[in-house]
Structure formats: structure tokens, C-alpha cells
mmCIF file of C-alpha atoms in Angstrom:
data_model
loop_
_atom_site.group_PDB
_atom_site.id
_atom_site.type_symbol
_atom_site.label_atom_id
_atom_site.label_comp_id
_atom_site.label_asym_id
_atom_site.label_seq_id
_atom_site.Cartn_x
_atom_site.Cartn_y
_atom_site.Cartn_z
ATOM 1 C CA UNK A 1 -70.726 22.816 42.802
ATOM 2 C CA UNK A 2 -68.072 22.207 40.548
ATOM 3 C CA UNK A 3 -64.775 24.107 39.612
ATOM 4 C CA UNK A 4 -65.802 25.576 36.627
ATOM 5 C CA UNK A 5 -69.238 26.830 39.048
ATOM 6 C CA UNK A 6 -67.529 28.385 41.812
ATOM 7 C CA UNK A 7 -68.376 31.221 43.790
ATOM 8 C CA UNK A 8 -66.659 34.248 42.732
ATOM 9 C CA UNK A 9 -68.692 36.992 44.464
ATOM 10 C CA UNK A 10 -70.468 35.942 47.653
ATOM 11 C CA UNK A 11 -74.015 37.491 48.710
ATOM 12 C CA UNK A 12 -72.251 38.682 51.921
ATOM 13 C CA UNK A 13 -69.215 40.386 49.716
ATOM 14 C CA UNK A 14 -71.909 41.978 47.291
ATOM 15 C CA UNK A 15 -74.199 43.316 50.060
ATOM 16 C CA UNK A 16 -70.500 45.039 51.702
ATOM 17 C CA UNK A 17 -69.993 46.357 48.170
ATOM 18 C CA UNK A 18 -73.405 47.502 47.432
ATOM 19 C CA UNK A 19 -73.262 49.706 50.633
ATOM 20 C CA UNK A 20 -70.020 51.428 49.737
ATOM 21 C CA UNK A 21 -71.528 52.071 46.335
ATOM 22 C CA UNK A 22 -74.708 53.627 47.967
ATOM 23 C CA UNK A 23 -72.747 55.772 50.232
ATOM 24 C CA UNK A 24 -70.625 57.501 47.279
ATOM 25 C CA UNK A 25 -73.803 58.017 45.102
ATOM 26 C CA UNK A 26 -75.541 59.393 47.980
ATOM 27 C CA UNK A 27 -72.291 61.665 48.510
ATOM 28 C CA UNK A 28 -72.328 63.048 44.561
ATOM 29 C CA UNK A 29 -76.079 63.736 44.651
ATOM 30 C CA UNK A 30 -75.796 65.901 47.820
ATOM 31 C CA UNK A 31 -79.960 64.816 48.509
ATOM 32 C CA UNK A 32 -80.900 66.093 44.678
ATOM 33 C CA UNK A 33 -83.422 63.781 43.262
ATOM 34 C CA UNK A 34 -82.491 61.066 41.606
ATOM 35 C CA UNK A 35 -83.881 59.633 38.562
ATOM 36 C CA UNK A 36 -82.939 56.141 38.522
ATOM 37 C CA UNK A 37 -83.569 54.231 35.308
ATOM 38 C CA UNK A 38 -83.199 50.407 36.033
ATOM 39 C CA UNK A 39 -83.031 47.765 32.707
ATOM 40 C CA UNK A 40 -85.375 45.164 32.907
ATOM 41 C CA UNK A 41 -84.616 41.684 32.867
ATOM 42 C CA UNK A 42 -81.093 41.892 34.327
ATOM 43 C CA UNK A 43 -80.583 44.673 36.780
ATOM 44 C CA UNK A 44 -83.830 44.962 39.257
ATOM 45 C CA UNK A 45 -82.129 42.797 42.056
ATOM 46 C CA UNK A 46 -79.200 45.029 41.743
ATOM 47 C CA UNK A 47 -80.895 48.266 41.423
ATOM 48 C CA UNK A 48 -83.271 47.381 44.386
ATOM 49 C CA UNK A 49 -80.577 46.464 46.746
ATOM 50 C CA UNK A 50 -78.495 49.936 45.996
ATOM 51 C CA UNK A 51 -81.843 52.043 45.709
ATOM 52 C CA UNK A 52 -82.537 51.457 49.160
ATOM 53 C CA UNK A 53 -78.609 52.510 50.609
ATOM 54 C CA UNK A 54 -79.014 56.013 48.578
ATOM 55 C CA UNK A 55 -80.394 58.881 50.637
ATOM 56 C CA UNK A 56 -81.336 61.286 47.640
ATOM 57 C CA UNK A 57 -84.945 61.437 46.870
ATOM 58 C CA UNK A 58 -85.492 58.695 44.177
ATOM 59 C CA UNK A 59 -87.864 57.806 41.461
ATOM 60 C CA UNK A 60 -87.604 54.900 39.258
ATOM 61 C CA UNK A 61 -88.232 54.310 35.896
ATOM 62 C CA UNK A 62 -88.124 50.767 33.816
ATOM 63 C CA UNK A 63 -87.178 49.908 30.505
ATOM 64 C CA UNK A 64 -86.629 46.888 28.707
ATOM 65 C CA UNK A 65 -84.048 45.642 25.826
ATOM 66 C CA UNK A 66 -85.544 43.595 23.359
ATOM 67 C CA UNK A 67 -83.182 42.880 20.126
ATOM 68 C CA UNK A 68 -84.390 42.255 16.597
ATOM 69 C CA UNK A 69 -83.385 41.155 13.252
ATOM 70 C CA UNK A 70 -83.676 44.356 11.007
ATOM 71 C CA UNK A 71 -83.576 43.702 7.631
ATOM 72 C CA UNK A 72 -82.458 46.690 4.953
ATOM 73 C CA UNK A 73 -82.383 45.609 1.758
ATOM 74 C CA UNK A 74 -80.617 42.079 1.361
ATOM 75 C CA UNK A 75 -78.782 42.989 4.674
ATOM 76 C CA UNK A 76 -79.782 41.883 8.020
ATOM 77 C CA UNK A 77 -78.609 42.886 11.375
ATOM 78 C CA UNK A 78 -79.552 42.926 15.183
ATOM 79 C CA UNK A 79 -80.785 46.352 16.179
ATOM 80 C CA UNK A 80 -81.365 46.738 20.111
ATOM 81 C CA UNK A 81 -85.050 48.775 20.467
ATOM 82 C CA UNK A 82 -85.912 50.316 24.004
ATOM 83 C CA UNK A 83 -89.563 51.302 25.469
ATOM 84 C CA UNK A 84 -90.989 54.423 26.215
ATOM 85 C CA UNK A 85 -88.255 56.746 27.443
ATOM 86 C CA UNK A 86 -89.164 58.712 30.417
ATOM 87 C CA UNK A 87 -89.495 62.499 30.102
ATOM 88 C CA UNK A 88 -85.795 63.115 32.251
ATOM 89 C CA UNK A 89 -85.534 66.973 31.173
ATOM 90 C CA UNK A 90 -83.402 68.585 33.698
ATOM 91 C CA UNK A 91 -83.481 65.542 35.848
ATOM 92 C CA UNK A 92 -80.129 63.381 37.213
ATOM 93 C CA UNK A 93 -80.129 60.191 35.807
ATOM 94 C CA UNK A 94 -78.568 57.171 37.233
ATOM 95 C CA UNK A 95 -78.645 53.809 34.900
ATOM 96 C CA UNK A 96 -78.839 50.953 36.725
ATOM 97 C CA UNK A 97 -77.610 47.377 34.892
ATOM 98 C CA UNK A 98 -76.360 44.620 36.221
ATOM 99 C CA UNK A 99 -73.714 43.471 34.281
ATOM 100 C CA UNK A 100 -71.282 45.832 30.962
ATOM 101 C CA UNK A 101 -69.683 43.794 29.006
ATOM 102 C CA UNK A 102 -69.386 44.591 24.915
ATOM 103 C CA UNK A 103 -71.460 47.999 26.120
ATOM 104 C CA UNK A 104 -73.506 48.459 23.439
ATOM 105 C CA UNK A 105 -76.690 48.273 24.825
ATOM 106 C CA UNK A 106 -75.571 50.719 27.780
ATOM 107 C CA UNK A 107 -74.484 53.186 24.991
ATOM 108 C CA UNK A 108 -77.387 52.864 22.843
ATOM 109 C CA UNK A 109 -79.225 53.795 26.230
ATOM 110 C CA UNK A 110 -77.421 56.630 27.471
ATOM 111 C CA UNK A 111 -77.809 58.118 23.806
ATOM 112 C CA UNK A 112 -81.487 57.915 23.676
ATOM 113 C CA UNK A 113 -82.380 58.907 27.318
ATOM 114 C CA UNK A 114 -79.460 61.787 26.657
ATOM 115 C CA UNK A 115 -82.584 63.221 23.843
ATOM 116 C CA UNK A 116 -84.394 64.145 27.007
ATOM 117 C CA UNK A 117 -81.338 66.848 27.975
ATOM 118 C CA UNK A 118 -81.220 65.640 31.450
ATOM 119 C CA UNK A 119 -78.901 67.998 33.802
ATOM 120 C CA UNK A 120 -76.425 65.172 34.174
ATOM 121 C CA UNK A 121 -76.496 61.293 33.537
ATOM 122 C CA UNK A 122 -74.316 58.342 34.945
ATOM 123 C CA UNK A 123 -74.153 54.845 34.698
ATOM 124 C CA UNK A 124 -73.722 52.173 37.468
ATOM 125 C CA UNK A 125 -73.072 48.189 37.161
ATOM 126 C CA UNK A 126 -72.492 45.481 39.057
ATOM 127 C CA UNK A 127 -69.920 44.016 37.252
ATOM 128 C CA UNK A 128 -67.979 45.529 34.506
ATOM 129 C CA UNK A 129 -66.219 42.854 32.405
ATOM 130 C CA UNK A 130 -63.753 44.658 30.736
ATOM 131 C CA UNK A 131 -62.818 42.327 28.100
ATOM 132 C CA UNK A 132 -65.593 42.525 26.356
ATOM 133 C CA UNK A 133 -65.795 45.729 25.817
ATOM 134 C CA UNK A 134 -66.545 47.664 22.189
ATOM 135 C CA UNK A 135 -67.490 50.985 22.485
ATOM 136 C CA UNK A 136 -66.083 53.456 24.075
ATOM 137 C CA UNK A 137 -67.768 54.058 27.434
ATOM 138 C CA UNK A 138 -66.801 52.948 31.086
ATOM 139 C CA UNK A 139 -69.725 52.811 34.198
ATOM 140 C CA UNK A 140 -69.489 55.813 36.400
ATOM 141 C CA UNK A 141 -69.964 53.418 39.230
ATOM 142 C CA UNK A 142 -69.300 49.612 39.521
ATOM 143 C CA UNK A 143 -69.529 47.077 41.943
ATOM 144 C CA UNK A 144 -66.746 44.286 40.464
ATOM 145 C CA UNK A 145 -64.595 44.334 37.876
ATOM 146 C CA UNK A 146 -63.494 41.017 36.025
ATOM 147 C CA UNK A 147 -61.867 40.121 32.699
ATOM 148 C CA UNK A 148 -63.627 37.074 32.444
ATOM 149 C CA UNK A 149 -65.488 36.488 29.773
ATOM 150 C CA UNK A 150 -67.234 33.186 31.705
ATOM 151 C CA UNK A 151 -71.334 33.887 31.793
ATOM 152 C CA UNK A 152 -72.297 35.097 35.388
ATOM 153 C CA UNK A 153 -75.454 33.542 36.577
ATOM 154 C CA UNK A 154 -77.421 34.456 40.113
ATOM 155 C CA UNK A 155 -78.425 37.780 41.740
ATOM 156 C CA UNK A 156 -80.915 38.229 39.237
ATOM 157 C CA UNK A 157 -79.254 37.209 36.600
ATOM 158 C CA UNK A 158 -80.218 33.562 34.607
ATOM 159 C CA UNK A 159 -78.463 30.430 33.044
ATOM 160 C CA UNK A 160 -79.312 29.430 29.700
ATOM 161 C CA UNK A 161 -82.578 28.047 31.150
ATOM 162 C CA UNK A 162 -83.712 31.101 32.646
ATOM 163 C CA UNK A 163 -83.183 30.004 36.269
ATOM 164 C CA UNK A 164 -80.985 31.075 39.615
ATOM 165 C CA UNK A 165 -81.733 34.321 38.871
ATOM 166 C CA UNK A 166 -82.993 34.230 42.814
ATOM 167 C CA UNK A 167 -79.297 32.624 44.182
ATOM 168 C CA UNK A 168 -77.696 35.045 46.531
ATOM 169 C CA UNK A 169 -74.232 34.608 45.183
ATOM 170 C CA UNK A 170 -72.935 35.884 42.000
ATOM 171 C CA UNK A 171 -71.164 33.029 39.938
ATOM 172 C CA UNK A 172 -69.303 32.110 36.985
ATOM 173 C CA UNK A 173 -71.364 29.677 35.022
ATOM 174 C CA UNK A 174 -71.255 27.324 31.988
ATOM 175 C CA UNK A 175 -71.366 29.020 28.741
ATOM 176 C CA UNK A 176 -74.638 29.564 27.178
ATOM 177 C CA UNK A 177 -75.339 26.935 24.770
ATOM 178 C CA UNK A 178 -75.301 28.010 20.942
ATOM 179 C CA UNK A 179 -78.823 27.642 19.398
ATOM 180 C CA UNK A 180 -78.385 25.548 15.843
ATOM 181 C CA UNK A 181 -78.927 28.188 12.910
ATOM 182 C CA UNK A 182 -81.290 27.382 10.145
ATOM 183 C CA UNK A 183 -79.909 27.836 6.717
ATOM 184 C CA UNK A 184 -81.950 31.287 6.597
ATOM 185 C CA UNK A 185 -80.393 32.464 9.455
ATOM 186 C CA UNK A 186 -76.789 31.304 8.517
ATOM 187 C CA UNK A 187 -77.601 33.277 5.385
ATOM 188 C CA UNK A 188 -78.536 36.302 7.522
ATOM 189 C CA UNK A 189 -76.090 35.992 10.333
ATOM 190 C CA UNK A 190 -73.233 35.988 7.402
ATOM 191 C CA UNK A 191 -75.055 39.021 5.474
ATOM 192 C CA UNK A 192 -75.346 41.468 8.562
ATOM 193 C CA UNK A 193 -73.633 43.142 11.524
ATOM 194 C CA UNK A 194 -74.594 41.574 15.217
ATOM 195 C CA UNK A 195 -75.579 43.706 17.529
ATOM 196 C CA UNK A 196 -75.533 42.366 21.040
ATOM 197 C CA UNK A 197 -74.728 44.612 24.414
ATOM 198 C CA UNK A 198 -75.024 41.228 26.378
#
């Protein structure tokens, strides 16, 4: 593995971490239920690895981000959309990602599942890179916190060709490669606002 590969969070340093994290969600839920709300594709080898070190009663729900080109007029932008939101009325709800960065798409969450008035609702990542960060909003619970702003591949999360999402370590990889834009997308990338929570 080369330098610009290495480690940075080993499987034995996350499982440690994950533990401690389970304990002091277990400790501010005092055995309530839990509603835990875990994003699909990034966060389920996260979320199943802390699930099972909280002691509350827990139910899961899954949603997944999926980002389009919106187009209003002769402006186009990237608008983050969301599945079926669970009914979470009077519920605690834990978010479960696996990585914060910009935090858009963790905002854009909390406000929508917030429509169901659920008695409280909390946020927990894996890693937080703070560098990246637009909006303001901070995880209630983290794992790691970096500054990087390298792409983290493994524990469930991919590379640019959507593998070593199943490597136990957690690990700063190569930059994702930047896909060539067509002259209609130039057009549209210059027009409109990007929207990314990646």
C-alpha cells in the first residue's frame, strides 16, 4: 500500500471506538426506544456495528440519497431527493451516516424527518471531516474527526470504482477521478448551484 493509501483508522481502533460510542448512546437513551434511521449506500456497516453495542430497544429505518439535476427555468442545479420518510411522531431519532463532510445532505435530512415532530433527533458519524463543512450543523455523536479532505475508502465505504467497501480498515484514498463534462453539462454546471452533501 502506498503512502498516499495508508491506514489511518484501523478495524481494531474503529471497533474500540464504536463501543465507546455505543455505551454513551445507550447512556442518553436511558432504554427508550430508539428509532435509528441509517443512509443507504454509505453508513449500513457503520450503523450495524454500533446498533448492536446500544441497549435501548431499536428499530431501523432506511433511506437513500439520490441527487438530480433540477432544472428551473434556464437554471440548473443538483437537488438531493430522499425516499419515503418514516412516520417518527414522538419517536427518538438517531441518524446514522458514515461519513459529514460539506453536511448538506445530513441537514437536508434532519429537516425533512424533523416534519414528522419526533420527541428529539440526533445525528451520529463515523467521521466528521470538518473542513468541508457548509452548513451549519455538527454530529451529536462521532467516531473520528479529521480535516482531511483526502476521499476515505473501506468500512463500507467505495473508491471511485465502487469497491473495498468490505476492507476492515478505514483509509485515505486517491481522489475520485473527475468525469469529462459534455458541453451541455459545462453549460449547466456554470448556470446552476451544486448541491452535493458528499
Amino acid at each position: 500500500m502506498s503512502a498516499k493509501q495508508r491506514s489511518s483508522y484501523s478495524a481494531n481502533r474503529i471497533s474500540a471506538r464504536i463501543d465507546e460510542l455505543g455505551k454513551q448512546i445507550s447512556r442518553a437513551y436511558r432504554g427508550r426506544r430508539v428509532d435509528a434511521v441509517v443512509t443507504m449506500d454509505r453508513g449500513y456497516v457503520f450503523a450495524a456495528d454500533l446498533l448492536r453495542n446500544v441497549v435501548s430497544p431499536t428499530v431501523c429505518h432506511f433511506v437513500r440519497a439520490e441527487v438530480r439535476n433540477v432544472q428551473q427555468g434556464k437554471n440548473a442545479r443538483r437537488e438531493v431527493f430522499f425516499g419515503s420518510r418514516p412516520d417518527l411522531k414522538g419517536r427518538d431519532v438517531l441518524v446514522l451516516d458514515a461519513v459529514m463532510d460539506s453536511g448538506i445532505t445530513q441537514e437536508f435530512l434532519l429537516r425533512r424527518l424533523g416534519e414528522s415532530q419526533p420527541r428529539s433527533l440526533r445525528l451520529a458519524v463515523l467521521l466528521d471531516k470538518t473542513a468541508g463543512r457548509r452548513v451549519a450543523l455538527e454530529p451529536d455523536y462521532f467516531g473520528f474527526q479529521t480535516a482531511s479532505n483526502q476521499v476515505w475508502v473501506g468500512y463500507g465505504l467505495a473508491d471511485a470504482r465502487g469497491q473495498r467497501r468490505n476492507e476492515r480498515d478505514l483509509t485515505q484514498g486517491k481522489p475520485w477521478p473527475q468525469k469529462a463534462k459534455t458541453a451541455s453539462n459545462s453549460k449547466a454546471a456554470n448556470n446552476g448551484k451544486k448541491r452535493s452533501g458528499r
